[in-house]
Short mmCIF file of C-alpha atoms and ligand atoms in Angstrom, two decimals:
data_model
loop_
_atom_site.label_atom_id
_atom_site.label_comp_id
_atom_site.label_asym_id
_atom_site.label_seq_id
_atom_site.Cartn_x
_atom_site.Cartn_y
_atom_site.Cartn_z
CA MET X 1 -93.02 -21.27 -17.53
CA GLU X 2 -89.47 -20.53 -16.38
CA SER X 3 -90.05 -17.74 -13.87
CA ALA X 4 -92.71 -15.92 -11.51
CA ARG X 5 -92.42 -13.18 -8.76
CA ASP X 6 -92.78 -14.26 -4.98
CA LYS X 7 -94.64 -12.96 -3.67
CA CYS X 8 -92.95 -12.24 -0.46
CA THR X 9 -90.22 -10.15 -1.86
CA GLY X 10 -91.57 -9.11 -5.14
CA GLY X 11 -88.79 -10.86 -6.34
CA ILE X 12 -88.77 -12.76 -9.83
CA VAL X 13 -86.46 -15.97 -9.30
CA ASP X 14 -86.34 -18.53 -11.93
CA ALA X 15 -87.50 -21.95 -11.40
CA GLU X 16 -84.86 -23.39 -11.18
CA GLN X 17 -84.13 -21.15 -7.68
CA LEU X 18 -86.59 -23.24 -6.50
CA TRP X 19 -83.62 -26.40 -6.12
CA ILE X 20 -81.58 -24.10 -3.43
CA ILE X 21 -84.58 -23.25 -1.23
CA ASP X 22 -85.24 -24.88 1.95
CA THR X 23 -89.07 -24.93 2.04
CA VAL X 24 -90.74 -24.38 -1.71
CA ASP X 25 -94.71 -22.03 -0.72
CA PRO X 26 -96.48 -23.86 -3.18
CA LEU X 27 -98.35 -20.66 -2.51
CA GLY X 28 -95.70 -18.55 -2.53
CA TYR X 29 -95.57 -17.41 -6.45
CA GLU X 30 -97.66 -15.47 -8.94
CA CYS X 31 -97.27 -14.82 -13.17
CA ARG X 32 -94.61 -12.03 -13.37
CA GLY X 33 -96.95 -10.80 -16.42
CA CYS X 34 -100.44 -11.16 -14.65
CA GLY X 35 -100.59 -11.90 -10.62
CA ALA X 36 -102.21 -15.02 -11.36
CA PRO X 37 -101.62 -17.25 -9.18
CA VAL X 38 -98.58 -20.23 -10.63
CA THR X 39 -97.80 -23.58 -8.82
CA PRO X 40 -93.66 -24.56 -9.05
CA CYS X 41 -93.72 -27.25 -10.29
CA SER X 42 -91.09 -30.28 -10.52
CA TYR X 43 -88.15 -29.30 -7.91
CA ARG X 44 -87.92 -31.95 -6.17
CA PRO X 45 -84.60 -34.34 -6.04
CA GLU X 46 -86.27 -37.15 -7.71
CA ASN X 47 -87.74 -34.19 -10.20
CA LYS X 48 -85.88 -35.12 -13.55
CA VAL X 49 -86.89 -32.70 -15.33
CA ARG X 50 -86.70 -28.42 -14.74
CA PRO X 51 -88.43 -27.19 -12.38
CA TYR X 52 -91.32 -24.87 -13.97
CA PHE X 53 -93.91 -22.97 -12.95
CA SER X 54 -97.91 -24.06 -13.89
CA ALA X 55 -100.61 -21.54 -14.08
CA LYS X 56 -103.33 -24.33 -13.70
CA ASP X 57 -106.08 -22.09 -13.23
CA GLY X 58 -104.86 -19.31 -16.37
CA HIS X 59 -103.90 -16.23 -17.07
CA ASN X 60 -105.32 -13.12 -16.71
CA ALA X 61 -106.16 -10.89 -19.80
CA GLY X 62 -102.93 -9.29 -21.44
CA CYS X 63 -101.02 -11.23 -19.92
CA ASP X 64 -97.49 -10.97 -21.93
CA VAL X 65 -95.66 -14.27 -20.51
CA GLU X 66 -98.61 -16.26 -22.07
CA GLY X 67 -97.41 -15.35 -25.61
CA GLU X 68 -94.29 -15.91 -24.28
CA VAL X 69 -93.72 -19.27 -26.67
CA GLU X 70 -95.30 -17.98 -30.00
CA LEU X 71 -92.71 -14.83 -29.14
CA VAL X 72 -90.23 -17.11 -29.14
CA LYS X 73 -90.45 -19.21 -32.04
CA ARG X 74 -90.81 -15.90 -34.25
CA ALA X 75 -88.00 -14.59 -32.86
CA ARG X 76 -85.40 -17.00 -33.41
CA LYS X 77 -86.39 -16.04 -37.02
CA GLN X 78 -86.59 -12.39 -37.42
CA ARG X 79 -86.20 -8.76 -35.24
CA ILE X 80 -89.54 -8.31 -33.52
CA SER X 81 -88.41 -5.42 -32.11
CA THR X 82 -90.17 -2.66 -33.68
CA ARG X 83 -90.40 1.23 -33.31
CA GLU X 84 -92.44 0.74 -30.50
CA GLY X 85 -90.06 -0.82 -28.59
CA PHE X 86 -90.07 -4.68 -27.68
CA PRO X 87 -93.20 -6.92 -27.76
CA GLY X 88 -91.93 -9.01 -24.99
CA SER X 89 -90.62 -8.62 -21.27
CA PHE X 90 -87.31 -9.48 -20.81
CA PRO X 91 -84.23 -8.89 -17.76
CA ASN X 92 -82.79 -6.20 -18.51
CA ARG X 93 -80.18 -6.42 -15.24
CA LEU X 94 -78.72 -8.94 -13.36
CA VAL X 95 -78.92 -8.64 -9.52
CA LEU X 96 -76.88 -10.94 -6.70
CA ARG X 97 -78.56 -10.38 -3.54
CA ASP X 98 -77.55 -12.60 -0.75
CA THR X 99 -80.39 -13.30 0.98
CA ARG X 100 -83.78 -12.53 0.90
CA PRO X 101 -84.34 -9.08 2.17
CA ALA X 102 -84.91 -8.39 5.80
CA GLY X 103 -88.46 -8.82 7.23
CA SER X 104 -90.23 -10.06 3.96
CA SER X 105 -92.62 -11.75 5.46
CA GLY X 106 -94.51 -8.40 5.72
CA THR X 107 -95.54 -6.65 2.30
CA PRO X 108 -94.13 -7.78 -0.31
CA THR X 109 -91.29 -4.89 -1.00
CA ASP X 110 -90.01 -4.56 -4.59
CA ALA X 111 -86.28 -3.60 -4.89
CA THR X 112 -85.58 -5.58 -7.58
CA SER X 113 -88.40 -4.86 -10.26
CA THR X 114 -89.30 -1.93 -12.46
CA GLY X 115 -93.41 -1.97 -13.12
CA ARG X 116 -94.45 -4.52 -11.35
CA TYR X 117 -97.51 -5.85 -11.90
CA ARG X 118 -100.98 -4.30 -11.77
CA ALA X 119 -104.43 -5.43 -12.24
CA GLY X 120 -105.76 -2.59 -14.82
CA SER X 121 -106.72 0.63 -12.57
CA ASN X 122 -108.61 1.58 -15.86
CA GLY X 123 -110.88 -0.98 -15.36
CA SER X 124 -110.01 -2.78 -18.53
CA GLY X 125 -108.99 -5.72 -16.10
CA GLU X 126 -105.93 -5.55 -18.23
CA ALA X 127 -102.43 -6.43 -16.61
CA GLN X 128 -99.61 -3.88 -17.07
CA ARG X 129 -96.79 -5.79 -18.64
CA ASP X 130 -94.22 -6.51 -15.95
CA ARG X 131 -91.61 -5.62 -18.89
CA HIS X 132 -87.47 -5.33 -17.69
CA TRP X 133 -87.16 -6.69 -14.68
CA ALA X 134 -84.12 -7.99 -12.37
CA ALA X 135 -82.54 -11.71 -12.81
CA GLN X 136 -80.89 -13.29 -9.86
CA THR X 137 -78.95 -14.81 -11.55
CA ILE X 138 -77.89 -15.57 -15.12
CA ARG X 139 -79.39 -17.95 -16.69
CA PRO X 140 -82.96 -16.37 -17.45
CA ILE X 141 -80.55 -13.46 -19.18
CA CYS X 142 -78.59 -16.24 -20.93
CA ARG X 143 -82.03 -17.65 -22.06
CA THR X 144 -83.07 -14.30 -23.50
CA PHE X 145 -79.66 -14.03 -25.28
CA VAL X 146 -80.53 -17.28 -27.51
CA ASN X 147 -84.25 -16.55 -27.99
CA TYR X 148 -84.27 -13.64 -29.48
CA PRO X 149 -81.05 -13.56 -31.21
CA TYR X 150 -82.01 -10.82 -33.98
CA ASP X 151 -82.48 -8.74 -31.14
CA ARG X 152 -79.99 -8.54 -29.01
CA ASP X 153 -79.43 -4.92 -28.73
CA LEU X 154 -82.35 -5.29 -25.89
CA PRO X 155 -80.44 -2.83 -22.83
CA LEU X 156 -78.54 -5.32 -20.16
CA ALA X 157 -76.64 -4.35 -17.62
CA VAL X 158 -74.34 -6.88 -15.75
CA PRO X 159 -72.41 -5.55 -12.04
CA GLY X 160 -68.13 -5.93 -13.38
CA ILE X 161 -68.92 -5.96 -16.97
CA ALA X 162 -68.97 -2.62 -18.80
CA ALA X 163 -70.69 -3.20 -21.72
CA HIS X 164 -74.73 -2.11 -21.44
CA THR X 165 -76.75 -5.01 -24.31
CA TYR X 166 -76.98 -8.23 -24.71
CA GLN X 167 -74.78 -8.40 -27.63
CA ARG X 168 -71.64 -6.75 -26.33
CA ALA X 169 -72.04 -8.42 -22.79
CA PHE X 170 -71.96 -11.75 -24.12
CA ARG X 171 -68.91 -13.25 -25.40
CA PRO X 172 -68.05 -16.43 -27.36
CA LEU X 173 -64.79 -18.30 -26.09
CA LYS X 174 -62.80 -18.48 -29.23
CA SER X 175 -63.32 -22.16 -30.92
CA ASP X 176 -59.49 -22.96 -32.12
CA GLN X 177 -57.91 -20.85 -30.03
CA ILE X 178 -56.55 -20.01 -26.27
CA LEU X 179 -57.00 -16.24 -26.48
CA GLN X 180 -57.02 -13.58 -23.49
CA TYR X 181 -59.58 -12.08 -22.04
CA PRO X 182 -58.88 -9.24 -20.48
CA GLU X 183 -62.31 -7.82 -20.11
CA PRO X 184 -65.27 -9.09 -17.79
CA ARG X 185 -68.03 -10.25 -20.32
CA LEU X 186 -70.36 -13.21 -20.15
CA PHE X 187 -68.74 -16.09 -21.31
CA TYR X 188 -69.86 -19.07 -23.63
CA ALA X 189 -68.56 -22.06 -25.33
CA PRO X 190 -70.48 -25.39 -26.41
CA ILE X 191 -70.29 -27.99 -22.55
CA SER X 192 -67.93 -31.56 -23.29
CA TRP X 193 -69.94 -33.96 -21.70
CA LYS X 194 -66.75 -35.20 -20.31
CA ALA X 195 -68.05 -35.52 -16.38
CA PRO X 196 -67.20 -32.90 -14.06
CA ILE X 197 -63.99 -33.23 -12.25
CA GLU X 198 -64.40 -32.84 -8.49
CA VAL X 199 -61.14 -33.02 -6.22
CA ASP X 200 -59.78 -31.13 -3.31
CA ASP X 201 -63.32 -29.15 -3.00
CA GLN X 202 -63.29 -27.77 -6.59
CA PHE X 203 -65.52 -28.97 -9.10
CA GLU X 204 -64.35 -28.51 -13.03
CA ILE X 205 -66.15 -28.32 -15.92
CA GLN X 206 -64.45 -28.99 -19.67
CA LEU X 207 -65.31 -26.80 -23.03
CA SER X 208 -65.16 -28.26 -26.28
CA TYR X 209 -63.53 -25.40 -27.08
CA GLY X 210 -59.70 -24.41 -26.67
CA GLU X 211 -56.67 -25.31 -29.22
CA TRP X 212 -56.37 -28.30 -31.20
CA THR X 213 -53.65 -30.46 -32.96
CA GLU X 214 -54.17 -33.00 -35.29
CA ARG X 215 -57.61 -32.31 -35.42
CA LYS X 216 -57.96 -32.79 -31.52
CA LEU X 217 -58.99 -31.23 -29.15
CA THR X 218 -55.54 -30.85 -26.46
CA ARG X 219 -56.43 -27.39 -24.04
CA PRO X 220 -59.83 -26.69 -24.35
CA TYR X 221 -60.85 -24.33 -22.11
CA ARG X 222 -62.00 -25.51 -18.86
CA VAL X 223 -64.61 -23.30 -16.78
CA ARG X 224 -63.55 -24.62 -12.85
CA MET X 225 -65.31 -23.63 -9.35
CA ASP X 226 -63.47 -23.71 -5.78
CA TRP X 227 -66.07 -24.34 -4.17
CA LYS X 228 -64.84 -25.56 -0.66
CA ASP X 229 -66.73 -22.92 1.65
CA TRP X 230 -69.96 -23.25 -0.99
CA SER X 231 -73.11 -25.11 1.20
CA ALA X 232 -73.89 -28.00 -0.18
CA ALA X 233 -77.21 -26.61 -1.69
CA LYS X 234 -75.06 -24.40 -3.88
CA ARG X 235 -73.27 -27.46 -4.92
CA ASN X 236 -76.11 -29.61 -5.71
CA TYR X 237 -77.38 -26.36 -7.59
CA VAL X 238 -74.22 -26.90 -10.01
CA PHE X 239 -74.37 -30.56 -10.26
CA ARG X 240 -78.11 -30.95 -10.91
CA GLU X 241 -77.78 -27.92 -13.39
CA ILE X 242 -75.00 -29.41 -15.75
CA GLU X 243 -77.14 -33.28 -15.02
CA THR X 244 -80.36 -31.84 -16.08
CA ALA X 245 -78.63 -30.47 -18.94
CA ARG X 246 -76.99 -33.31 -19.98
CA LEU X 247 -80.62 -35.34 -20.33
CA GLU X 248 -81.86 -32.78 -22.15
CA TYR X 249 -78.67 -32.73 -24.41
CA MET X 250 -79.68 -36.60 -24.51
CA ALA X 251 -83.18 -36.13 -25.91
CA ALA X 252 -82.39 -33.66 -28.27
CA LYS X 253 -80.10 -35.78 -29.56
CA LYS X 254 -82.61 -38.85 -29.94
CA ARG X 255 -85.17 -36.02 -31.14
CA GLY X 256 -82.35 -35.62 -34.00
CA ASP X 257 -82.13 -32.09 -33.09
CA ASN X 258 -79.84 -30.19 -33.40
CA GLU X 259 -78.95 -28.37 -29.99
CA LYS X 260 -75.97 -28.48 -28.27
CA GLY X 261 -75.54 -27.76 -24.71
CA TRP X 262 -73.77 -23.81 -23.82
CA LEU X 263 -72.12 -23.50 -20.77
CA PHE X 264 -72.26 -19.77 -19.80
CA PHE X 265 -70.38 -18.34 -17.47
CA ILE X 266 -68.51 -14.68 -15.39
CA GLY X 267 -65.83 -16.12 -14.21
CA ARG X 268 -62.25 -13.93 -14.87
CA GLN X 269 -59.26 -15.90 -16.68
CA ASP X 270 -56.21 -17.46 -14.41
CA GLU X 271 -53.59 -15.53 -14.20
CA ASP X 272 -50.78 -18.42 -15.18
CA ASP X 273 -52.95 -20.74 -16.80
CA PRO X 274 -55.45 -18.92 -20.13
CA THR X 275 -57.41 -22.15 -20.51
CA LEU X 276 -58.98 -22.34 -17.32
CA PHE X 277 -62.26 -19.52 -15.80
CA HIS X 278 -62.77 -19.60 -11.78
CA VAL X 279 -66.12 -19.15 -11.27
CA ASP X 280 -66.57 -17.70 -7.43
CA ASP X 281 -70.64 -17.73 -7.26
CA HIS X 282 -73.44 -20.33 -8.50
CA ARG X 283 -75.95 -17.88 -10.32
CA LEU X 284 -72.95 -16.68 -12.18
CA VAL X 285 -72.85 -20.61 -14.34
CA CYS X 286 -75.87 -21.92 -16.40
CA CYS X 287 -75.74 -24.43 -19.35
CA VAL X 288 -78.74 -24.65 -21.39
CA VAL X 289 -79.17 -26.59 -24.62
CA ALA X 290 -80.42 -25.05 -27.48
CA GLU X 291 -79.17 -24.39 -31.18
CA MET X 292 -77.72 -20.81 -30.96
CA ILE X 293 -78.37 -18.61 -33.88
CA TYR X 294 -76.19 -16.28 -35.22
CA PRO X 295 -77.88 -13.65 -37.24
CA PRO X 296 -76.01 -12.37 -40.42
CA ARG X 297 -73.22 -9.55 -38.55
CA PRO X 298 -74.46 -5.90 -38.27
CA ALA X 299 -71.82 -5.05 -40.40
CA LYS X 300 -73.22 -6.90 -43.18
CA ARG X 301 -76.66 -5.23 -42.45
CA GLN X 302 -75.44 -2.03 -42.76
CA GLU X 303 -73.89 -2.58 -45.83
CA GLU X 304 -76.59 -3.50 -47.28
CA ARG X 305 -78.39 -0.76 -46.25
CA HIS X 306 -75.29 1.42 -47.68
CA ALA X 307 -76.40 -0.46 -51.40
CA ALA X 308 -80.03 0.41 -50.55
CA VAL X 309 -79.52 4.13 -50.34
CA ARG X 310 -77.04 4.24 -52.99
CA ALA X 311 -80.02 1.96 -55.36
CA SER X 312 -82.37 4.46 -54.00
CA THR X 313 -79.77 7.47 -54.27
CA GLU X 314 -78.90 6.91 -58.32
CA PHE X 315 -82.18 5.77 -59.04
CA ALA X 316 -83.59 9.54 -57.86
CA ASP X 317 -80.02 10.78 -59.62
CA ARG X 318 -81.27 8.71 -62.98
CA ASN X 319 -84.84 9.94 -62.33
CA GLY X 320 -84.38 13.52 -60.83
ZN1 ZN Q 401 -99.77 -13.77 -16.65
#
């Protein structure tokens, strides 16, 4: 699984965060759905696949994390929210904390989660679901956006972004034009697999959207990290994120899958050069290799609904 609860802080960490932790505690994590112990895997520098957590002894009854793979398969074809709500758990906010809370070695404090896992007190042994949780990087939020294309009305709170659903908080860059984006959003566009440029303590990633002349991308959007003051660990985190995504993309291409590398970021557009975005924090950039699904626009769905209402009214008129 891609995320787990840190037993010390009570916060939910994404497996990629293991890249940046000095000494990973193999016993320090539990399933965010049921509290079963989980083991951090594949986080060492020599590992080529992304880090993940493994529930080697299985999950407790009623754990929804266990069923997530199947849920996502269904969710990529249709809406899975019902009148009862969304059937899975998801990050509903981004909370950037600078460090672990002081004294975090004591009892777990749970500043970042609502409805922490509790073993069922009714004797059923069923785990109560941790339905909403706080993401510590944009990565789990971006994954949720990709995985649940028909449920993008799910609530989301991101500091500095004046939008309250997944649908509105995310904004793709324009594929064939350089635009001004006055409102901060969680931007995304396909990454160009040209090697990132590193000069003078700046790291720059080129995207595959921008201005085209004679079918050539002449002014691509770019994402720049001015990382003079970044630690080696933070730089390494971004390096590995991009490099791992590149390997995933190549594997997908080999399989013949229709996947792209999508770079997601929260950044500010340069005042003088609108092709350029500045990202100040390693937690605000990630690359997800996936097929992006865009469901029919809500306006169209609404039209269909109106058409259905019209049809039923006409039916009533004719028959009433
Ligand atoms: Zn579980």
